[in-house]
Amino acid sequence: MAKTLKEHILFALDSLEEAAFKKFRRSLNDAEVQAGYDKIPRGKLEKADTMDVADLIVNYYLLEYGLSLTLQVLERINQKDVAEHLRKAAGADRVAGSTAPPQNPSSGVAGTTASDKHFVDKHREAIISRCTLVEPILDRLFSLEFLTEEQYDLVRAMTTTQNKMRELYKFMHGWGEAGKEAFYRALREQNGPLVRDLGGQ
């Protein structure tokens, strides 16, 4: 059975010797992260084992960006062999998806508009206020590993549909175009009239 990205990250961390793992934790805490993400607090990393660190990476940075950041830190601490193994094991397409620039309008991505702004970004307010079927969207995104189990449960625990969508949008920030497109397709399947009303395909 194929491993999840989190399992690949954990395997890479387990491959490090103790001194290298300590160096990884320090370097991870010192790394500059993309706008919209918070650094993992130093206190959470100081005594964390490999499983704890893998959990923290996914919880703070999601799967795709978490994988990309893990690779950057491994290379920074001169663990290039481990980084290369992780890159190959996780799949070059998943790694590329975490850092690839937005696709242009001629790329054929269904949710991309002529202004290069994705449908789900352009219509954020309307989607939050008018989307009625959220759980099936969450199920799809969870099955595609864009949501962790903790994030899935957190969104489902929100008391209103609008609050669920607002929380989902927070997590979507780090998914890149692939994640937005997955969300758009799930939205279209479950809330087709809304998508058509907003001018979607």
mmCIF file with all atom_site columns, C-alpha atoms in Angstrom:
data_model
loop_
_atom_site.group_PDB
_atom_site.id
_atom_site.type_symbol
_atom_site.label_atom_id
_atom_site.label_alt_id
_atom_site.label_comp_id
_atom_site.label_asym_id
_atom_site.label_entity_id
_atom_site.label_seq_id
_atom_site.pdbx_PDB_ins_code
_atom_site.Cartn_x
_atom_site.Cartn_y
_atom_site.Cartn_z
_atom_site.occupancy
_atom_site.B_iso_or_equiv
_atom_site.pdbx_formal_charge
_atom_site.auth_seq_id
_atom_site.auth_comp_id
_atom_site.auth_asym_id
_atom_site.auth_atom_id
_atom_site.pdbx_PDB_model_num
ATOM 1   C CA . MET A 1 1   ? 0.000   0.000  0.000   1.00 0.00 ? 1   MET A CA 1
ATOM 2   C CA . ALA A 1 2   ? 1.290   3.453  -0.895  1.00 0.00 ? 2   ALA A CA 1
ATOM 3   C CA . LYS A 1 3   ? 2.580   5.602  1.944   1.00 0.00 ? 3   LYS A CA 1
ATOM 4   C CA . THR A 1 4   ? 1.117   8.999  2.767   1.00 0.00 ? 4   THR A CA 1
ATOM 5   C CA . LEU A 1 5   ? 3.295   12.093 2.555   1.00 0.00 ? 5   LEU A CA 1
ATOM 6   C CA . LYS A 1 6   ? 3.376   12.213 6.348   1.00 0.00 ? 6   LYS A CA 1
ATOM 7   C CA . GLU A 1 7   ? 4.699   8.648  6.455   1.00 0.00 ? 7   GLU A CA 1
ATOM 8   C CA . HIS A 1 8   ? 7.412   9.569  3.944   1.00 0.00 ? 8   HIS A CA 1
ATOM 9   C CA . ILE A 1 9   ? 8.428   12.537 6.099   1.00 0.00 ? 9   ILE A CA 1
ATOM 10  C CA . LEU A 1 10  ? 8.518   10.326 9.198   1.00 0.00 ? 10  LEU A CA 1
ATOM 11  C CA . PHE A 1 11  ? 10.656  7.725  7.412   1.00 0.00 ? 11  PHE A CA 1
ATOM 12  C CA . ALA A 1 12  ? 13.135  10.454 6.426   1.00 0.00 ? 12  ALA A CA 1
ATOM 13  C CA . LEU A 1 13  ? 13.350  11.729 10.003  1.00 0.00 ? 13  LEU A CA 1
ATOM 14  C CA . ASP A 1 14  ? 13.822  8.186  11.306  1.00 0.00 ? 14  ASP A CA 1
ATOM 15  C CA . SER A 1 15  ? 16.735  7.842  8.863   1.00 0.00 ? 15  SER A CA 1
ATOM 16  C CA . LEU A 1 16  ? 18.673  10.627 10.594  1.00 0.00 ? 16  LEU A CA 1
ATOM 17  C CA . GLU A 1 17  ? 21.243  9.926  13.283  1.00 0.00 ? 17  GLU A CA 1
ATOM 18  C CA . GLU A 1 18  ? 20.520  11.503 16.670  1.00 0.00 ? 18  GLU A CA 1
ATOM 19  C CA . ALA A 1 19  ? 22.879  14.464 16.163  1.00 0.00 ? 19  ALA A CA 1
ATOM 20  C CA . ALA A 1 20  ? 21.503  15.132 12.690  1.00 0.00 ? 20  ALA A CA 1
ATOM 21  C CA . PHE A 1 21  ? 17.926  14.960 13.985  1.00 0.00 ? 21  PHE A CA 1
ATOM 22  C CA . LYS A 1 22  ? 18.709  17.547 16.668  1.00 0.00 ? 22  LYS A CA 1
ATOM 23  C CA . LYS A 1 23  ? 20.236  19.742 13.980  1.00 0.00 ? 23  LYS A CA 1
ATOM 24  C CA . PHE A 1 24  ? 17.106  19.251 11.855  1.00 0.00 ? 24  PHE A CA 1
ATOM 25  C CA . ARG A 1 25  ? 14.861  20.438 14.689  1.00 0.00 ? 25  ARG A CA 1
ATOM 26  C CA . ARG A 1 26  ? 16.963  23.557 15.253  1.00 0.00 ? 26  ARG A CA 1
ATOM 27  C CA . SER A 1 27  ? 17.125  24.343 11.554  1.00 0.00 ? 27  SER A CA 1
ATOM 28  C CA . LEU A 1 28  ? 13.383  23.764 11.134  1.00 0.00 ? 28  LEU A CA 1
ATOM 29  C CA . ASN A 1 29  ? 12.689  26.284 13.864  1.00 0.00 ? 29  ASN A CA 1
ATOM 30  C CA . ASP A 1 30  ? 15.077  28.814 12.278  1.00 0.00 ? 30  ASP A CA 1
ATOM 31  C CA . ALA A 1 31  ? 13.729  28.367 8.730   1.00 0.00 ? 31  ALA A CA 1
ATOM 32  C CA . GLU A 1 32  ? 11.898  31.231 7.062   1.00 0.00 ? 32  GLU A CA 1
ATOM 33  C CA . VAL A 1 33  ? 8.379   30.111 6.198   1.00 0.00 ? 33  VAL A CA 1
ATOM 34  C CA . GLN A 1 34  ? 5.978   31.351 3.558   1.00 0.00 ? 34  GLN A CA 1
ATOM 35  C CA . ALA A 1 35  ? 3.557   34.139 4.364   1.00 0.00 ? 35  ALA A CA 1
ATOM 36  C CA . GLY A 1 36  ? 0.425   32.854 6.049   1.00 0.00 ? 36  GLY A CA 1
ATOM 37  C CA . TYR A 1 37  ? 2.212   30.164 8.057   1.00 0.00 ? 37  TYR A CA 1
ATOM 38  C CA . ASP A 1 38  ? 3.370   30.323 11.681  1.00 0.00 ? 38  ASP A CA 1
ATOM 39  C CA . LYS A 1 39  ? 6.672   28.883 12.819  1.00 0.00 ? 39  LYS A CA 1
ATOM 40  C CA . ILE A 1 40  ? 6.517   25.862 15.065  1.00 0.00 ? 40  ILE A CA 1
ATOM 41  C CA . PRO A 1 41  ? 7.272   27.128 18.607  1.00 0.00 ? 41  PRO A CA 1
ATOM 42  C CA . ARG A 1 42  ? 10.757  26.197 19.754  1.00 0.00 ? 42  ARG A CA 1
ATOM 43  C CA . GLY A 1 43  ? 9.389   24.657 22.956  1.00 0.00 ? 43  GLY A CA 1
ATOM 44  C CA . LYS A 1 44  ? 7.338   22.149 20.960  1.00 0.00 ? 44  LYS A CA 1
ATOM 45  C CA . LEU A 1 45  ? 10.399  21.018 18.989  1.00 0.00 ? 45  LEU A CA 1
ATOM 46  C CA . GLU A 1 46  ? 13.059  20.834 21.714  1.00 0.00 ? 46  GLU A CA 1
ATOM 47  C CA . LYS A 1 47  ? 12.155  17.385 23.086  1.00 0.00 ? 47  LYS A CA 1
ATOM 48  C CA . ALA A 1 48  ? 9.991   16.124 20.247  1.00 0.00 ? 48  ALA A CA 1
ATOM 49  C CA . ASP A 1 49  ? 10.733  12.702 18.768  1.00 0.00 ? 49  ASP A CA 1
ATOM 50  C CA . THR A 1 50  ? 10.491  11.926 15.062  1.00 0.00 ? 50  THR A CA 1
ATOM 51  C CA . MET A 1 51  ? 6.767   11.136 15.215  1.00 0.00 ? 51  MET A CA 1
ATOM 52  C CA . ASP A 1 52  ? 6.061   14.369 17.090  1.00 0.00 ? 52  ASP A CA 1
ATOM 53  C CA . VAL A 1 53  ? 8.076   16.410 14.580  1.00 0.00 ? 53  VAL A CA 1
ATOM 54  C CA . ALA A 1 54  ? 6.296   14.811 11.611  1.00 0.00 ? 54  ALA A CA 1
ATOM 55  C CA . ASP A 1 55  ? 2.948   15.622 13.242  1.00 0.00 ? 55  ASP A CA 1
ATOM 56  C CA . LEU A 1 56  ? 4.019   19.219 13.897  1.00 0.00 ? 56  LEU A CA 1
ATOM 57  C CA . ILE A 1 57  ? 5.219   19.684 10.309  1.00 0.00 ? 57  ILE A CA 1
ATOM 58  C CA . VAL A 1 58  ? 1.909   18.475 8.861   1.00 0.00 ? 58  VAL A CA 1
ATOM 59  C CA . ASN A 1 59  ? -0.234  20.359 11.394  1.00 0.00 ? 59  ASN A CA 1
ATOM 60  C CA . TYR A 1 60  ? 1.576   23.667 10.930  1.00 0.00 ? 60  TYR A CA 1
ATOM 61  C CA . TYR A 1 61  ? 2.440   23.494 7.222   1.00 0.00 ? 61  TYR A CA 1
ATOM 62  C CA . LEU A 1 62  ? -0.004  20.948 5.715   1.00 0.00 ? 62  LEU A CA 1
ATOM 63  C CA . LEU A 1 63  ? 1.177   18.095 3.515   1.00 0.00 ? 63  LEU A CA 1
ATOM 64  C CA . GLU A 1 64  ? 2.553   19.668 0.349   1.00 0.00 ? 64  GLU A CA 1
ATOM 65  C CA . TYR A 1 65  ? 4.319   22.669 1.888   1.00 0.00 ? 65  TYR A CA 1
ATOM 66  C CA . GLY A 1 66  ? 5.389   20.545 4.860   1.00 0.00 ? 66  GLY A CA 1
ATOM 67  C CA . LEU A 1 67  ? 7.117   18.136 2.481   1.00 0.00 ? 67  LEU A CA 1
ATOM 68  C CA . SER A 1 68  ? 8.764   20.985 0.597   1.00 0.00 ? 68  SER A CA 1
ATOM 69  C CA . LEU A 1 69  ? 10.009  22.596 3.818   1.00 0.00 ? 69  LEU A CA 1
ATOM 70  C CA . THR A 1 70  ? 11.310  19.259 5.115   1.00 0.00 ? 70  THR A CA 1
ATOM 71  C CA . LEU A 1 71  ? 13.353  18.849 1.935   1.00 0.00 ? 71  LEU A CA 1
ATOM 72  C CA . GLN A 1 72  ? 14.760  22.370 2.259   1.00 0.00 ? 72  GLN A CA 1
ATOM 73  C CA . VAL A 1 73  ? 15.833  21.795 5.866   1.00 0.00 ? 73  VAL A CA 1
ATOM 74  C CA . LEU A 1 74  ? 17.403  18.413 5.091   1.00 0.00 ? 74  LEU A CA 1
ATOM 75  C CA . GLU A 1 75  ? 19.478  19.979 2.339   1.00 0.00 ? 75  GLU A CA 1
ATOM 76  C CA . ARG A 1 76  ? 20.420  22.917 4.559   1.00 0.00 ? 76  ARG A CA 1
ATOM 77  C CA . ILE A 1 77  ? 21.856  20.569 7.209   1.00 0.00 ? 77  ILE A CA 1
ATOM 78  C CA . ASN A 1 78  ? 23.743  18.644 4.514   1.00 0.00 ? 78  ASN A CA 1
ATOM 79  C CA . GLN A 1 79  ? 21.549  15.528 4.607   1.00 0.00 ? 79  GLN A CA 1
ATOM 80  C CA . LYS A 1 80  ? 21.284  15.509 0.834   1.00 0.00 ? 80  LYS A CA 1
ATOM 81  C CA . ASP A 1 81  ? 21.046  11.713 0.532   1.00 0.00 ? 81  ASP A CA 1
ATOM 82  C CA . VAL A 1 82  ? 18.061  11.614 2.878   1.00 0.00 ? 82  VAL A CA 1
ATOM 83  C CA . ALA A 1 83  ? 16.484  14.536 1.027   1.00 0.00 ? 83  ALA A CA 1
ATOM 84  C CA . GLU A 1 84  ? 16.966  12.839 -2.331  1.00 0.00 ? 84  GLU A CA 1
ATOM 85  C CA . HIS A 1 85  ? 15.465  9.593  -1.049  1.00 0.00 ? 85  HIS A CA 1
ATOM 86  C CA . LEU A 1 86  ? 12.475  11.495 0.348   1.00 0.00 ? 86  LEU A CA 1
ATOM 87  C CA . ARG A 1 87  ? 12.020  13.384 -2.908  1.00 0.00 ? 87  ARG A CA 1
ATOM 88  C CA . LYS A 1 88  ? 11.994  10.176 -4.945  1.00 0.00 ? 88  LYS A CA 1
ATOM 89  C CA . ALA A 1 89  ? 9.848   8.234  -2.483  1.00 0.00 ? 89  ALA A CA 1
ATOM 90  C CA . ALA A 1 90  ? 7.210   10.930 -2.166  1.00 0.00 ? 90  ALA A CA 1
ATOM 91  C CA . GLY A 1 91  ? 7.073   11.421 -5.919  1.00 0.00 ? 91  GLY A CA 1
ATOM 92  C CA . ALA A 1 92  ? 8.458   14.292 -7.942  1.00 0.00 ? 92  ALA A CA 1
ATOM 93  C CA . ASP A 1 93  ? 4.971   15.365 -8.980  1.00 0.00 ? 93  ASP A CA 1
ATOM 94  C CA . ARG A 1 94  ? 3.849   15.909 -5.371  1.00 0.00 ? 94  ARG A CA 1
ATOM 95  C CA . VAL A 1 95  ? 7.005   17.875 -4.542  1.00 0.00 ? 95  VAL A CA 1
ATOM 96  C CA . ALA A 1 96  ? 6.688   20.020 -7.650  1.00 0.00 ? 96  ALA A CA 1
ATOM 97  C CA . GLY A 1 97  ? 3.074   20.764 -6.798  1.00 0.00 ? 97  GLY A CA 1
ATOM 98  C CA . SER A 1 98  ? 4.076   22.406 -3.524  1.00 0.00 ? 98  SER A CA 1
ATOM 99  C CA . THR A 1 99  ? 6.205   25.078 -5.141  1.00 0.00 ? 99  THR A CA 1
ATOM 100 C CA . ALA A 1 100 ? 4.890   25.381 -8.678  1.00 0.00 ? 100 ALA A CA 1
ATOM 101 C CA . PRO A 1 101 ? 3.674   28.833 -9.734  1.00 0.00 ? 101 PRO A CA 1
ATOM 102 C CA . PRO A 1 102 ? -0.020  29.317 -10.517 1.00 0.00 ? 102 PRO A CA 1
ATOM 103 C CA . GLN A 1 103 ? -1.010  28.001 -13.910 1.00 0.00 ? 103 GLN A CA 1
ATOM 104 C CA . ASN A 1 104 ? -1.897  30.509 -16.583 1.00 0.00 ? 104 ASN A CA 1
ATOM 105 C CA . PRO A 1 105 ? -5.360  30.807 -18.147 1.00 0.00 ? 105 PRO A CA 1
ATOM 106 C CA . SER A 1 106 ? -4.349  28.809 -21.211 1.00 0.00 ? 106 SER A CA 1
ATOM 107 C CA . SER A 1 107 ? -3.389  25.790 -19.115 1.00 0.00 ? 107 SER A CA 1
ATOM 108 C CA . GLY A 1 108 ? -6.912  24.424 -19.153 1.00 0.00 ? 108 GLY A CA 1
ATOM 109 C CA . VAL A 1 109 ? -7.355  24.303 -15.371 1.00 0.00 ? 109 VAL A CA 1
ATOM 110 C CA . ALA A 1 110 ? -11.103 24.364 -14.864 1.00 0.00 ? 110 ALA A CA 1
ATOM 111 C CA . GLY A 1 111 ? -11.181 26.747 -11.915 1.00 0.00 ? 111 GLY A CA 1
ATOM 112 C CA . THR A 1 112 ? -8.714  29.279 -13.322 1.00 0.00 ? 112 THR A CA 1
ATOM 113 C CA . THR A 1 113 ? -10.163 32.504 -14.660 1.00 0.00 ? 113 THR A CA 1
ATOM 114 C CA . ALA A 1 114 ? -8.847  34.845 -17.309 1.00 0.00 ? 114 ALA A CA 1
ATOM 115 C CA . SER A 1 115 ? -7.468  37.126 -14.595 1.00 0.00 ? 115 SER A CA 1
ATOM 116 C CA . ASP A 1 116 ? -5.275  34.250 -13.345 1.00 0.00 ? 116 ASP A CA 1
ATOM 117 C CA . LYS A 1 117 ? -7.216  34.300 -10.065 1.00 0.00 ? 117 LYS A CA 1
ATOM 118 C CA . HIS A 1 118 ? -8.696  30.948 -9.196  1.00 0.00 ? 118 HIS A CA 1
ATOM 119 C CA . PHE A 1 119 ? -12.475 30.582 -9.048  1.00 0.00 ? 119 PHE A CA 1
ATOM 120 C CA . VAL A 1 120 ? -12.404 29.658 -5.345  1.00 0.00 ? 120 VAL A CA 1
ATOM 121 C CA . ASP A 1 121 ? -10.386 32.808 -4.549  1.00 0.00 ? 121 ASP A CA 1
ATOM 122 C CA . LYS A 1 122 ? -12.451 35.113 -6.733  1.00 0.00 ? 122 LYS A CA 1
ATOM 123 C CA . HIS A 1 123 ? -15.745 33.922 -5.228  1.00 0.00 ? 123 HIS A CA 1
ATOM 124 C CA . ARG A 1 124 ? -14.561 33.285 -1.670  1.00 0.00 ? 124 ARG A CA 1
ATOM 125 C CA . GLU A 1 125 ? -17.244 35.389 0.027   1.00 0.00 ? 125 GLU A CA 1
ATOM 126 C CA . ALA A 1 126 ? -20.106 33.909 -1.985  1.00 0.00 ? 126 ALA A CA 1
ATOM 127 C CA . ILE A 1 127 ? -18.872 30.342 -1.531  1.00 0.00 ? 127 ILE A CA 1
ATOM 128 C CA . ILE A 1 128 ? -18.573 30.780 2.238   1.00 0.00 ? 128 ILE A CA 1
ATOM 129 C CA . SER A 1 129 ? -22.026 32.297 2.588   1.00 0.00 ? 129 SER A CA 1
ATOM 130 C CA . ARG A 1 130 ? -23.905 30.104 0.105   1.00 0.00 ? 130 ARG A CA 1
ATOM 131 C CA . CYS A 1 131 ? -22.291 26.648 0.138   1.00 0.00 ? 131 CYS A CA 1
ATOM 132 C CA . THR A 1 132 ? -24.701 24.142 1.695   1.00 0.00 ? 132 THR A CA 1
ATOM 133 C CA . LEU A 1 133 ? -23.019 20.727 1.411   1.00 0.00 ? 133 LEU A CA 1
ATOM 134 C CA . VAL A 1 134 ? -19.666 20.911 3.198   1.00 0.00 ? 134 VAL A CA 1
ATOM 135 C CA . GLU A 1 135 ? -19.115 17.399 4.604   1.00 0.00 ? 135 GLU A CA 1
ATOM 136 C CA . PRO A 1 136 ? -18.838 15.654 1.207   1.00 0.00 ? 136 PRO A CA 1
ATOM 137 C CA . ILE A 1 137 ? -16.251 18.273 0.191   1.00 0.00 ? 137 ILE A CA 1
ATOM 138 C CA . LEU A 1 138 ? -14.299 17.565 3.371   1.00 0.00 ? 138 LEU A CA 1
ATOM 139 C CA . ASP A 1 139 ? -14.470 13.827 2.695   1.00 0.00 ? 139 ASP A CA 1
ATOM 140 C CA . ARG A 1 140 ? -13.024 14.309 -0.785  1.00 0.00 ? 140 ARG A CA 1
ATOM 141 C CA . LEU A 1 141 ? -10.202 16.609 0.362   1.00 0.00 ? 141 LEU A CA 1
ATOM 142 C CA . PHE A 1 142 ? -9.358  14.257 3.227   1.00 0.00 ? 142 PHE A CA 1
ATOM 143 C CA . SER A 1 143 ? -9.199  11.260 0.882   1.00 0.00 ? 143 SER A CA 1
ATOM 144 C CA . LEU A 1 144 ? -6.829  13.233 -1.371  1.00 0.00 ? 144 LEU A CA 1
ATOM 145 C CA . GLU A 1 145 ? -4.612  14.041 1.667   1.00 0.00 ? 145 GLU A CA 1
ATOM 146 C CA . PHE A 1 146 ? -5.067  17.792 1.467   1.00 0.00 ? 146 PHE A CA 1
ATOM 147 C CA . LEU A 1 147 ? -6.616  17.708 4.944   1.00 0.00 ? 147 LEU A CA 1
ATOM 148 C CA . THR A 1 148 ? -5.109  15.906 7.905   1.00 0.00 ? 148 THR A CA 1
ATOM 149 C CA . GLU A 1 149 ? -7.401  13.976 10.235  1.00 0.00 ? 149 GLU A CA 1
ATOM 150 C CA . GLU A 1 150 ? -7.005  16.698 12.864  1.00 0.00 ? 150 GLU A CA 1
ATOM 151 C CA . GLN A 1 151 ? -7.923  19.431 10.383  1.00 0.00 ? 151 GLN A CA 1
ATOM 152 C CA . TYR A 1 152 ? -10.846 17.369 9.067   1.00 0.00 ? 152 TYR A CA 1
ATOM 153 C CA . ASP A 1 153 ? -12.233 16.974 12.592  1.00 0.00 ? 153 ASP A CA 1
ATOM 154 C CA . LEU A 1 154 ? -11.637 20.639 13.374  1.00 0.00 ? 154 LEU A CA 1
ATOM 155 C CA . VAL A 1 155 ? -13.633 21.837 10.368  1.00 0.00 ? 155 VAL A CA 1
ATOM 156 C CA . ARG A 1 156 ? -16.460 19.386 11.044  1.00 0.00 ? 156 ARG A CA 1
ATOM 157 C CA . ALA A 1 157 ? -16.683 20.612 14.646  1.00 0.00 ? 157 ALA A CA 1
ATOM 158 C CA . MET A 1 158 ? -17.606 24.123 13.530  1.00 0.00 ? 158 MET A CA 1
ATOM 159 C CA . THR A 1 159 ? -21.216 24.931 14.417  1.00 0.00 ? 159 THR A CA 1
ATOM 160 C CA . THR A 1 160 ? -22.372 26.534 11.160  1.00 0.00 ? 160 THR A CA 1
ATOM 161 C CA . THR A 1 161 ? -21.789 25.858 7.481   1.00 0.00 ? 161 THR A CA 1
ATOM 162 C CA . GLN A 1 162 ? -20.265 29.316 7.082   1.00 0.00 ? 162 GLN A CA 1
ATOM 163 C CA . ASN A 1 163 ? -17.782 28.736 9.894   1.00 0.00 ? 163 ASN A CA 1
ATOM 164 C CA . LYS A 1 164 ? -16.830 25.371 8.398   1.00 0.00 ? 164 LYS A CA 1
ATOM 165 C CA . MET A 1 165 ? -16.073 27.019 5.073   1.00 0.00 ? 165 MET A CA 1
ATOM 166 C CA . ARG A 1 166 ? -14.077 29.827 6.701   1.00 0.00 ? 166 ARG A CA 1
ATOM 167 C CA . GLU A 1 167 ? -11.952 27.260 8.551   1.00 0.00 ? 167 GLU A CA 1
ATOM 168 C CA . LEU A 1 168 ? -11.502 25.239 5.360   1.00 0.00 ? 168 LEU A CA 1
ATOM 169 C CA . TYR A 1 169 ? -10.289 28.342 3.518   1.00 0.00 ? 169 TYR A CA 1
ATOM 170 C CA . LYS A 1 170 ? -7.641  28.865 6.204   1.00 0.00 ? 170 LYS A CA 1
ATOM 171 C CA . PHE A 1 171 ? -6.165  25.439 5.468   1.00 0.00 ? 171 PHE A CA 1
ATOM 172 C CA . MET A 1 172 ? -6.533  25.869 1.716   1.00 0.00 ? 172 MET A CA 1
ATOM 173 C CA . HIS A 1 173 ? -4.062  28.771 1.809   1.00 0.00 ? 173 HIS A CA 1
ATOM 174 C CA . GLY A 1 174 ? -1.087  26.407 1.652   1.00 0.00 ? 174 GLY A CA 1
ATOM 175 C CA . TRP A 1 175 ? -2.365  23.913 -0.902  1.00 0.00 ? 175 TRP A CA 1
ATOM 176 C CA . GLY A 1 176 ? -1.350  25.675 -4.102  1.00 0.00 ? 176 GLY A CA 1
ATOM 177 C CA . GLU A 1 177 ? -3.229  25.371 -7.390  1.00 0.00 ? 177 GLU A CA 1
ATOM 178 C CA . ALA A 1 178 ? -3.618  21.592 -7.124  1.00 0.00 ? 178 ALA A CA 1
ATOM 179 C CA . GLY A 1 179 ? -5.456  21.907 -3.823  1.00 0.00 ? 179 GLY A CA 1
ATOM 180 C CA . LYS A 1 180 ? -7.648  24.726 -5.024  1.00 0.00 ? 180 LYS A CA 1
ATOM 181 C CA . GLU A 1 181 ? -8.545  22.722 -8.110  1.00 0.00 ? 181 GLU A CA 1
ATOM 182 C CA . ALA A 1 182 ? -9.441  19.689 -5.963  1.00 0.00 ? 182 ALA A CA 1
ATOM 183 C CA . PHE A 1 183 ? -11.637 21.915 -3.818  1.00 0.00 ? 183 PHE A CA 1
ATOM 184 C CA . TYR A 1 184 ? -13.260 23.448 -6.899  1.00 0.00 ? 184 TYR A CA 1
ATOM 185 C CA . ARG A 1 185 ? -14.094 20.047 -8.357  1.00 0.00 ? 185 ARG A CA 1
ATOM 186 C CA . ALA A 1 186 ? -15.570 18.803 -5.074  1.00 0.00 ? 186 ALA A CA 1
ATOM 187 C CA . LEU A 1 187 ? -17.548 22.023 -4.776  1.00 0.00 ? 187 LEU A CA 1
ATOM 188 C CA . ARG A 1 188 ? -18.848 21.650 -8.313  1.00 0.00 ? 188 ARG A CA 1
ATOM 189 C CA . GLU A 1 189 ? -19.919 18.054 -7.695  1.00 0.00 ? 189 GLU A CA 1
ATOM 190 C CA . GLN A 1 190 ? -21.739 18.783 -4.451  1.00 0.00 ? 190 GLN A CA 1
ATOM 191 C CA . ASN A 1 191 ? -22.938 22.356 -5.056  1.00 0.00 ? 191 ASN A CA 1
ATOM 192 C CA . GLY A 1 192 ? -23.311 22.486 -8.837  1.00 0.00 ? 192 GLY A CA 1
ATOM 193 C CA . PRO A 1 193 ? -26.073 25.139 -8.949  1.00 0.00 ? 193 PRO A CA 1
ATOM 194 C CA . LEU A 1 194 ? -23.968 27.515 -6.842  1.00 0.00 ? 194 LEU A CA 1
ATOM 195 C CA . VAL A 1 195 ? -20.888 27.054 -9.055  1.00 0.00 ? 195 VAL A CA 1
ATOM 196 C CA . ARG A 1 196 ? -22.939 27.616 -12.230 1.00 0.00 ? 196 ARG A CA 1
ATOM 197 C CA . ASP A 1 197 ? -24.608 30.663 -10.708 1.00 0.00 ? 197 ASP A CA 1
ATOM 198 C CA . LEU A 1 198 ? -21.164 32.131 -10.017 1.00 0.00 ? 198 LEU A CA 1
ATOM 199 C CA . GLY A 1 199 ? -20.089 31.518 -13.593 1.00 0.00 ? 199 GLY A CA 1
ATOM 200 C CA . GLY A 1 200 ? -18.121 28.302 -13.099 1.00 0.00 ? 200 GLY A CA 1
ATOM 201 C CA . GLN A 1 201 ? -17.869 25.543 -15.662 1.00 0.00 ? 201 GLN A CA 1
#
